[in-house]
CSV table of C-alpha atoms in Angstrom, one decimal:
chain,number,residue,atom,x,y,z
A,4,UNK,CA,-8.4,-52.6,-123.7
A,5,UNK,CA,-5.1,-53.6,-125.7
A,6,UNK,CA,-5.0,-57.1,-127.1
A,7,UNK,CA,-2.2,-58.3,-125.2
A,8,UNK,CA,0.7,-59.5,-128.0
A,9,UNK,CA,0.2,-62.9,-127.6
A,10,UNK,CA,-3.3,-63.2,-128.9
A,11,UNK,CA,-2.5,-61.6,-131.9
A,12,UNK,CA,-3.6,-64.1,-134.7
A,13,UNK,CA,-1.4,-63.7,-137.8
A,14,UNK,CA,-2.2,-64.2,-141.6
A,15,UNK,CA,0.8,-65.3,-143.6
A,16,UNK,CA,2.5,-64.9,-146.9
A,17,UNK,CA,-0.6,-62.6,-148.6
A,18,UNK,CA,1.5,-62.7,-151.8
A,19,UNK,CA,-1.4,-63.7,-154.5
A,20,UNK,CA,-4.8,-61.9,-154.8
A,21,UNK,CA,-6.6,-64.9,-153.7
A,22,UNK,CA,-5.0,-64.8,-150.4
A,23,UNK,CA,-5.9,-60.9,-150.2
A,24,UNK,CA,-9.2,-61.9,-151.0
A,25,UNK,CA,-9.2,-64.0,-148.0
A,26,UNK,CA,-8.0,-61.2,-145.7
A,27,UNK,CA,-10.2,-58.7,-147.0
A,28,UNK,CA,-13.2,-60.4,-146.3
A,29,UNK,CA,-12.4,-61.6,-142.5
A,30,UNK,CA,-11.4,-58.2,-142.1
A,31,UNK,CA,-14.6,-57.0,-143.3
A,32,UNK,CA,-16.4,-59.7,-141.1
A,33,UNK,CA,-14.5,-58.8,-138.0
A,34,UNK,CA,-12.9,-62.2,-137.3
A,35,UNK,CA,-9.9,-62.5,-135.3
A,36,UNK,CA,-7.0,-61.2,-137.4
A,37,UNK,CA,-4.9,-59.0,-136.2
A,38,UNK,CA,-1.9,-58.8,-138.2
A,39,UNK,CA,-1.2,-59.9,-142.1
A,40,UNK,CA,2.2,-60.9,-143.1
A,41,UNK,CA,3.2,-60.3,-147.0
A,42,UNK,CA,6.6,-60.7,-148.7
A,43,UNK,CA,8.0,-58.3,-151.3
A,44,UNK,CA,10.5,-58.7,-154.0
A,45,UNK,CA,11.7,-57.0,-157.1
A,46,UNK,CA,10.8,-58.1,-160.5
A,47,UNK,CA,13.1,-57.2,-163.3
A,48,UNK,CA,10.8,-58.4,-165.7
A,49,UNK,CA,8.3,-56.1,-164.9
A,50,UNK,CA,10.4,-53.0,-163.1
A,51,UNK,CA,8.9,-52.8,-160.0
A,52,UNK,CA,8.3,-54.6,-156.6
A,53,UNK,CA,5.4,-57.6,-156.6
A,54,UNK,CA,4.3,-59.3,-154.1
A,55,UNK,CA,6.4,-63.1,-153.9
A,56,UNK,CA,8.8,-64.9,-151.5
A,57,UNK,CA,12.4,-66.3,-153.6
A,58,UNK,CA,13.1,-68.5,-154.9
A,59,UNK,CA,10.0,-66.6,-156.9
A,60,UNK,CA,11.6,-64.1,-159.3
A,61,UNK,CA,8.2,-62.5,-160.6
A,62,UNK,CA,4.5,-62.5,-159.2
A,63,UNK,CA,1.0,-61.0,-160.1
A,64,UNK,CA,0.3,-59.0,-157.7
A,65,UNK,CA,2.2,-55.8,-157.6
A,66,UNK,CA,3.0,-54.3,-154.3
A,67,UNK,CA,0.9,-50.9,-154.8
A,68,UNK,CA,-2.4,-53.0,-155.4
A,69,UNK,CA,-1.9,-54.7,-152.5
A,70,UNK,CA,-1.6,-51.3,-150.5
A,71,UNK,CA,-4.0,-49.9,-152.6
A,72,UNK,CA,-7.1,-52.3,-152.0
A,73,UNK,CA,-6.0,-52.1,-148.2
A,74,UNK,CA,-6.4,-48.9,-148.4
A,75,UNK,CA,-9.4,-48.8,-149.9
A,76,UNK,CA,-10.8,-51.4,-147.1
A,77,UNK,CA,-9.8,-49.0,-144.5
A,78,UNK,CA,-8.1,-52.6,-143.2
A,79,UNK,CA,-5.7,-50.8,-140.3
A,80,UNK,CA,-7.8,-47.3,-140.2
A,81,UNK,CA,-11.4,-48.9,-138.7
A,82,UNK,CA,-9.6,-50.6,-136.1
A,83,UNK,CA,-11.5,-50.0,-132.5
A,84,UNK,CA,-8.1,-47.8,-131.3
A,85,UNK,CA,-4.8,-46.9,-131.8
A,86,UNK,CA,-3.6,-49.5,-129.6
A,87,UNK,CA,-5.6,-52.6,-131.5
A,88,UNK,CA,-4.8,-51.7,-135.3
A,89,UNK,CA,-4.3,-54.5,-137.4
A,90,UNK,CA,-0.5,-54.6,-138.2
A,91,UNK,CA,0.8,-55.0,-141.6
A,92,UNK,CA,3.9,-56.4,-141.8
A,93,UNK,CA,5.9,-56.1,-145.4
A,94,UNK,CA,8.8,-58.4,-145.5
A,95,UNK,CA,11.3,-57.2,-147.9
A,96,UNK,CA,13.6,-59.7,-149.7
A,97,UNK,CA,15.8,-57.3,-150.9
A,98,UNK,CA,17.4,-53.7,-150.6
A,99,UNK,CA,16.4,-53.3,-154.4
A,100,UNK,CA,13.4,-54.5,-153.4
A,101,UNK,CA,12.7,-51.9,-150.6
A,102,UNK,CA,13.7,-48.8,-152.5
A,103,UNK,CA,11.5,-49.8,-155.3
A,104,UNK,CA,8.5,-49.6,-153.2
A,105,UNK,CA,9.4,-46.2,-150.8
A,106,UNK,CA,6.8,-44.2,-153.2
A,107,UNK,CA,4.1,-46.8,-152.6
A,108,UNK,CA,4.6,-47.6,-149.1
A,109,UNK,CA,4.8,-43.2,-148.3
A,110,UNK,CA,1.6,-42.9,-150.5
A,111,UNK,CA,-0.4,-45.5,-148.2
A,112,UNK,CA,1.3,-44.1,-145.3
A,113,UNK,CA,-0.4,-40.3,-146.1
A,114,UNK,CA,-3.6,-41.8,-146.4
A,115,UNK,CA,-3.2,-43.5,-143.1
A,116,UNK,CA,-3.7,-41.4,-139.7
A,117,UNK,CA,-0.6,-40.7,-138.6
A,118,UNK,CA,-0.7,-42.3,-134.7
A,119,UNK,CA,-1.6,-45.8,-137.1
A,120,UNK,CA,1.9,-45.5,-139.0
A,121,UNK,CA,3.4,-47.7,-135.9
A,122,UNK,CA,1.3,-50.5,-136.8
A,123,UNK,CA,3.2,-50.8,-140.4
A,124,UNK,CA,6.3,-52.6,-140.1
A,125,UNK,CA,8.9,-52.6,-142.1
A,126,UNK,CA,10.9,-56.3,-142.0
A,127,UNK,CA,14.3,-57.0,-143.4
A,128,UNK,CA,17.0,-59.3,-142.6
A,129,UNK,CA,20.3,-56.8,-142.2
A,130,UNK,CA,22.6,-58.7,-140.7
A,131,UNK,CA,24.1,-62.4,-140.9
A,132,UNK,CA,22.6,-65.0,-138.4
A,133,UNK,CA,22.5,-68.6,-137.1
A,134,UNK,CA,22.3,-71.6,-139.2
A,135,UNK,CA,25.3,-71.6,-141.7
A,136,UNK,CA,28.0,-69.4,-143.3
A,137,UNK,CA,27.2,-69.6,-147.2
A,138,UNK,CA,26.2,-67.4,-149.7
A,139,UNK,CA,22.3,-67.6,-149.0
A,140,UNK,CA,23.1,-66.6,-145.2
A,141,UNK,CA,24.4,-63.0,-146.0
A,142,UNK,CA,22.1,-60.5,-145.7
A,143,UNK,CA,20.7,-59.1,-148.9
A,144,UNK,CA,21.0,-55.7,-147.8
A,145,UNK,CA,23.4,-52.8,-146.3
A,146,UNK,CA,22.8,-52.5,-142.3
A,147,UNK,CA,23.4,-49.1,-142.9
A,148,UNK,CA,22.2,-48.1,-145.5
A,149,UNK,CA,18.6,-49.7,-144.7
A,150,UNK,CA,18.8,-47.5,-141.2
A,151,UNK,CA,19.8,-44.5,-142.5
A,152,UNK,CA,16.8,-45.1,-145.5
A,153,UNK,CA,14.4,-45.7,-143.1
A,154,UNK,CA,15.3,-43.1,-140.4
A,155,UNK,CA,15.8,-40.4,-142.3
A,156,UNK,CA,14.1,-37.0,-141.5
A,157,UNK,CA,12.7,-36.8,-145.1
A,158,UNK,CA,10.8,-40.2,-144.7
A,159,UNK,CA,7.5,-41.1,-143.8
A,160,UNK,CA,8.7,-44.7,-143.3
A,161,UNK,CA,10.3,-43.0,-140.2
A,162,UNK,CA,7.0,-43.3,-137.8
A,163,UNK,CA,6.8,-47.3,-139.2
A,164,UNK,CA,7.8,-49.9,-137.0
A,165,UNK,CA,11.2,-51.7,-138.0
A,166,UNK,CA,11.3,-55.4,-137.4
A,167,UNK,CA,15.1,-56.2,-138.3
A,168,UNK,CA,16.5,-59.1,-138.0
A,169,UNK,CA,18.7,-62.4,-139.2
A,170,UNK,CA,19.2,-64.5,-141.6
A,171,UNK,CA,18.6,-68.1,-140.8
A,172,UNK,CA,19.1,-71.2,-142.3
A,173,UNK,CA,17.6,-74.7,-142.1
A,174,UNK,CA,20.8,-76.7,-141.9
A,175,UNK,CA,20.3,-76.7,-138.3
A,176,UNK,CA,16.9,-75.0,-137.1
A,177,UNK,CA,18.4,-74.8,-132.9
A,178,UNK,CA,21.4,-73.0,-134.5
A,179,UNK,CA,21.9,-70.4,-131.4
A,180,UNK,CA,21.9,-66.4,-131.7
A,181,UNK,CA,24.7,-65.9,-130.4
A,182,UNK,CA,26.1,-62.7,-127.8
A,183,UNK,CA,28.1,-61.1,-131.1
A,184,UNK,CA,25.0,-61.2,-133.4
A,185,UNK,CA,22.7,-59.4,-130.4
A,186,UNK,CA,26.1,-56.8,-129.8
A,187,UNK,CA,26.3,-56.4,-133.6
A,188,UNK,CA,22.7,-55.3,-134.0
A,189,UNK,CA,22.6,-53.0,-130.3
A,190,UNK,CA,25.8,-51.3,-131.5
A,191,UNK,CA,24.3,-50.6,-135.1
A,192,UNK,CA,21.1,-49.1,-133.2
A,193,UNK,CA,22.5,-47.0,-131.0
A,194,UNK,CA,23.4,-44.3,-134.1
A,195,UNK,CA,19.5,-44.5,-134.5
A,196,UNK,CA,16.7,-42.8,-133.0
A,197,UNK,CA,14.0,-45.4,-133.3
A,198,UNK,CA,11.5,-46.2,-130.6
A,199,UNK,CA,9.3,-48.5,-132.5
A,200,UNK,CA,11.5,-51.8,-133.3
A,201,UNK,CA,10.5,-55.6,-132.9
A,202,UNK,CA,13.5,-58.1,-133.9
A,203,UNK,CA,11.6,-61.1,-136.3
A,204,UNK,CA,13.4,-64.4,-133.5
A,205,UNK,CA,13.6,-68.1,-135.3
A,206,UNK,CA,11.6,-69.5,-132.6
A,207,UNK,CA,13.3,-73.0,-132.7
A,208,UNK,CA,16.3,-71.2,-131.3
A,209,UNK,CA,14.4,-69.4,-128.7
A,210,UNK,CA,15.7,-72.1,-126.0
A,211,UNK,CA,19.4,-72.5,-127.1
A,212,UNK,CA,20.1,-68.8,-127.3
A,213,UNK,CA,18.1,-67.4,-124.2
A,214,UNK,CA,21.1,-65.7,-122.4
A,215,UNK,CA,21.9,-63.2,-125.8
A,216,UNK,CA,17.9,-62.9,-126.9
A,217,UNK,CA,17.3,-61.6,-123.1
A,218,UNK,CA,19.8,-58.3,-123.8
A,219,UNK,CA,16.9,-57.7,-126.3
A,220,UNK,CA,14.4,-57.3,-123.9
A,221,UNK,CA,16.8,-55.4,-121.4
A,222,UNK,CA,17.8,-52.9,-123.8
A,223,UNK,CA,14.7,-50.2,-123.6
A,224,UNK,CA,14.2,-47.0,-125.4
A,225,UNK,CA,11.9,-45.6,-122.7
A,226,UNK,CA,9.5,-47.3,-120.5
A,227,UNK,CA,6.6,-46.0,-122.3
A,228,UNK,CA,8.1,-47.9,-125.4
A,229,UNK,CA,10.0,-50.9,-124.9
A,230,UNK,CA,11.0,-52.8,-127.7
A,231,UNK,CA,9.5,-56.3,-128.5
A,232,UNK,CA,10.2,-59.6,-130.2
A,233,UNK,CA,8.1,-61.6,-132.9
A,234,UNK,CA,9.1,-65.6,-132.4
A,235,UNK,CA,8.0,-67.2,-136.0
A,236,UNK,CA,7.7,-70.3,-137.3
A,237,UNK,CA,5.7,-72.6,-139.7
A,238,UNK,CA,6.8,-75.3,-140.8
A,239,UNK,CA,5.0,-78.6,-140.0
A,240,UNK,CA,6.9,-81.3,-141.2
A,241,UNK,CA,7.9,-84.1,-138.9
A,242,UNK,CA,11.1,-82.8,-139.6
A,243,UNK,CA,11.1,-79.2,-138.8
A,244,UNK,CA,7.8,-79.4,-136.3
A,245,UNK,CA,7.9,-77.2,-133.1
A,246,UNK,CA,6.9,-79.6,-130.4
A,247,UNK,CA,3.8,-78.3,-127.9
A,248,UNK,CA,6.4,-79.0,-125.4
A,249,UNK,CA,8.8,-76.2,-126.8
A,250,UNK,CA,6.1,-73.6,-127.4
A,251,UNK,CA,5.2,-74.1,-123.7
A,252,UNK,CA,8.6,-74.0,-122.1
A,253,UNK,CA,9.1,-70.8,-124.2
A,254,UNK,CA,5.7,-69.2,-123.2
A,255,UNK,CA,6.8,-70.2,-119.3
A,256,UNK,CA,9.6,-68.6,-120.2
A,257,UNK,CA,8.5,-65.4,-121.6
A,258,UNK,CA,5.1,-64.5,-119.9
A,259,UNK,CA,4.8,-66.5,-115.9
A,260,UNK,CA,6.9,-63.9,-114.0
A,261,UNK,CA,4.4,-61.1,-114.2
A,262,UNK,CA,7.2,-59.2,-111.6
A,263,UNK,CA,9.5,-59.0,-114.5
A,264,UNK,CA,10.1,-57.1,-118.0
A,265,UNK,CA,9.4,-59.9,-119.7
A,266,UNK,CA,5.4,-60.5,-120.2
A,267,UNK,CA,3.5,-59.0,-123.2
A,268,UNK,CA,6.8,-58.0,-125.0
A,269,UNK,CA,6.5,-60.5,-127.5
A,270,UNK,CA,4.7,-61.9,-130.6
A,271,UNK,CA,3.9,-65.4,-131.9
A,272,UNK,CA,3.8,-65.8,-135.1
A,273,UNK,CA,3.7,-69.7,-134.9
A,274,UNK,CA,1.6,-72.3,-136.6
A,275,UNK,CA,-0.2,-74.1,-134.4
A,276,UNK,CA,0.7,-72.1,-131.5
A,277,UNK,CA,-2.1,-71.5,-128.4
A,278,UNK,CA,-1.6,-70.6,-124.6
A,279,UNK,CA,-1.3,-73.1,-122.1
């Protein structure tokens, strides 16, 4: 049987080899991890993408050793079936970023059977989002250009999974999506063929943006692949918190009306986050 989306248990920011350790071994003892987040960015000291989240400008580990020792710890390719792979989520900070790692991420894809490449995603922040209107909120990439890279007919990032989304800011964390960001990104897909999307949702402004996030969820390729949503969060401070209240009324939200679209379409990538 599936694991239904919302018991997916996430492992964050593997961007150092210690925190790869980590993974590799719960992997190896079959713990409950579905699904490893790691963040990518360009190093122009070194040439080439490693593994960090800015304000880092370098790291250690380089993005092909990451893939590599996956790889080589057949971490998506043992999974029990197609449906229950781990997922491996790269989040790229940057365009450079991304097209300094296609020849890594298409050599771990050819070793990878291809009904698994679905369970590699590809994450990027392509267009602007809620929270503020300075420099840091504009998307450090081209909306088209990342489609057109990643849907091309040449690529093997084609059969990946793209999770592409907003920026965000933290100068007000219930900033709202609003109707023209959703209509921004539907009218930039629909010059796409992609089936396998999931759009990355700042949980905090789950609640204040429900009536645009719903055209998400409305908006299907094809029954037999509907698109989902991955709510994250995780920061813990009194300050920035998710309250258990919140995480509830957005679970009631999202997964009590069995009669609608609505259950097992999304992700929580949230720290501290169980079912009521």
């Amino acid at each position: 049987m599936p694991v239904p989306l919302i018991d997916f248990r996430w492992y964050h920011a593997v961007n150092d080899q210690n925190k790869l350790d980590n993974v590799l071994a719960s992997s190896a003892k079959h713990t409950q991890l579905h699904a490893i987040e790691a963040d990518i960015i360009y190093s122009e000291a070194k040439g080439h993408s490693v593994m960090g989240h800015p304000p880092q400008v370098d790291g250690e580990l380089t993005l092909a050793s990451l893939l590599q020792q996956l790889n080589e710890a057949n971490f998506q390719s043992t999974s029990m079936t197609d449906t229950n792979a781990n997922i491996l989520k790269l989040d790229f900070k940057s365009m450079k970023a991304l097209q300094a790692s296609i020849n890594d991420v298409e050599n771990y894809l050819k070793d990878l059977p291809h009904q698994l490449h679905q369970h590699v995603w590809i994450n990027a922040d392509i267009l602007a989002g809620p929270g503020g209107k300075g420099e840091d909120m504009q998307p450090k990439f081209d909306s088209v250009e990342f489609m057109e890279l990643l849907t091309s007919e040449t690529s093997l990032m084609k059969s990946t999974t793209l999770s592409i989304g907003w920026t965000t800011s933290l100068t007000d964390i219930y900033a709202p999506y609003t109707m023209d960001m959703i209509d921004e990104m539907l009218t930039l897909l629909r010059s796409y063929p992609c089936k396998n999307i999931t759009f990355p949702i700042r949980a905090t402004s789950v609640l204040t943006s429900w009536e645009a996030l719903r055209k998400l969820y409305d908006n299907n390729v094809d029954e037999n692949k509907r698109w989902t949503l991955t709510l994250w969060w995780s920061l813990t401070s009194e300050q920035h918190k998710m309250t258990k209240d919140a995480m509830n009324r957005i679970h009631s939200l999202l997964e009590s009306d069995y009669q609608s679209i609505l259950p097992n379409r999304t992700f929580y990538d949230l720290v501290n986050f169980s079912p009521p």
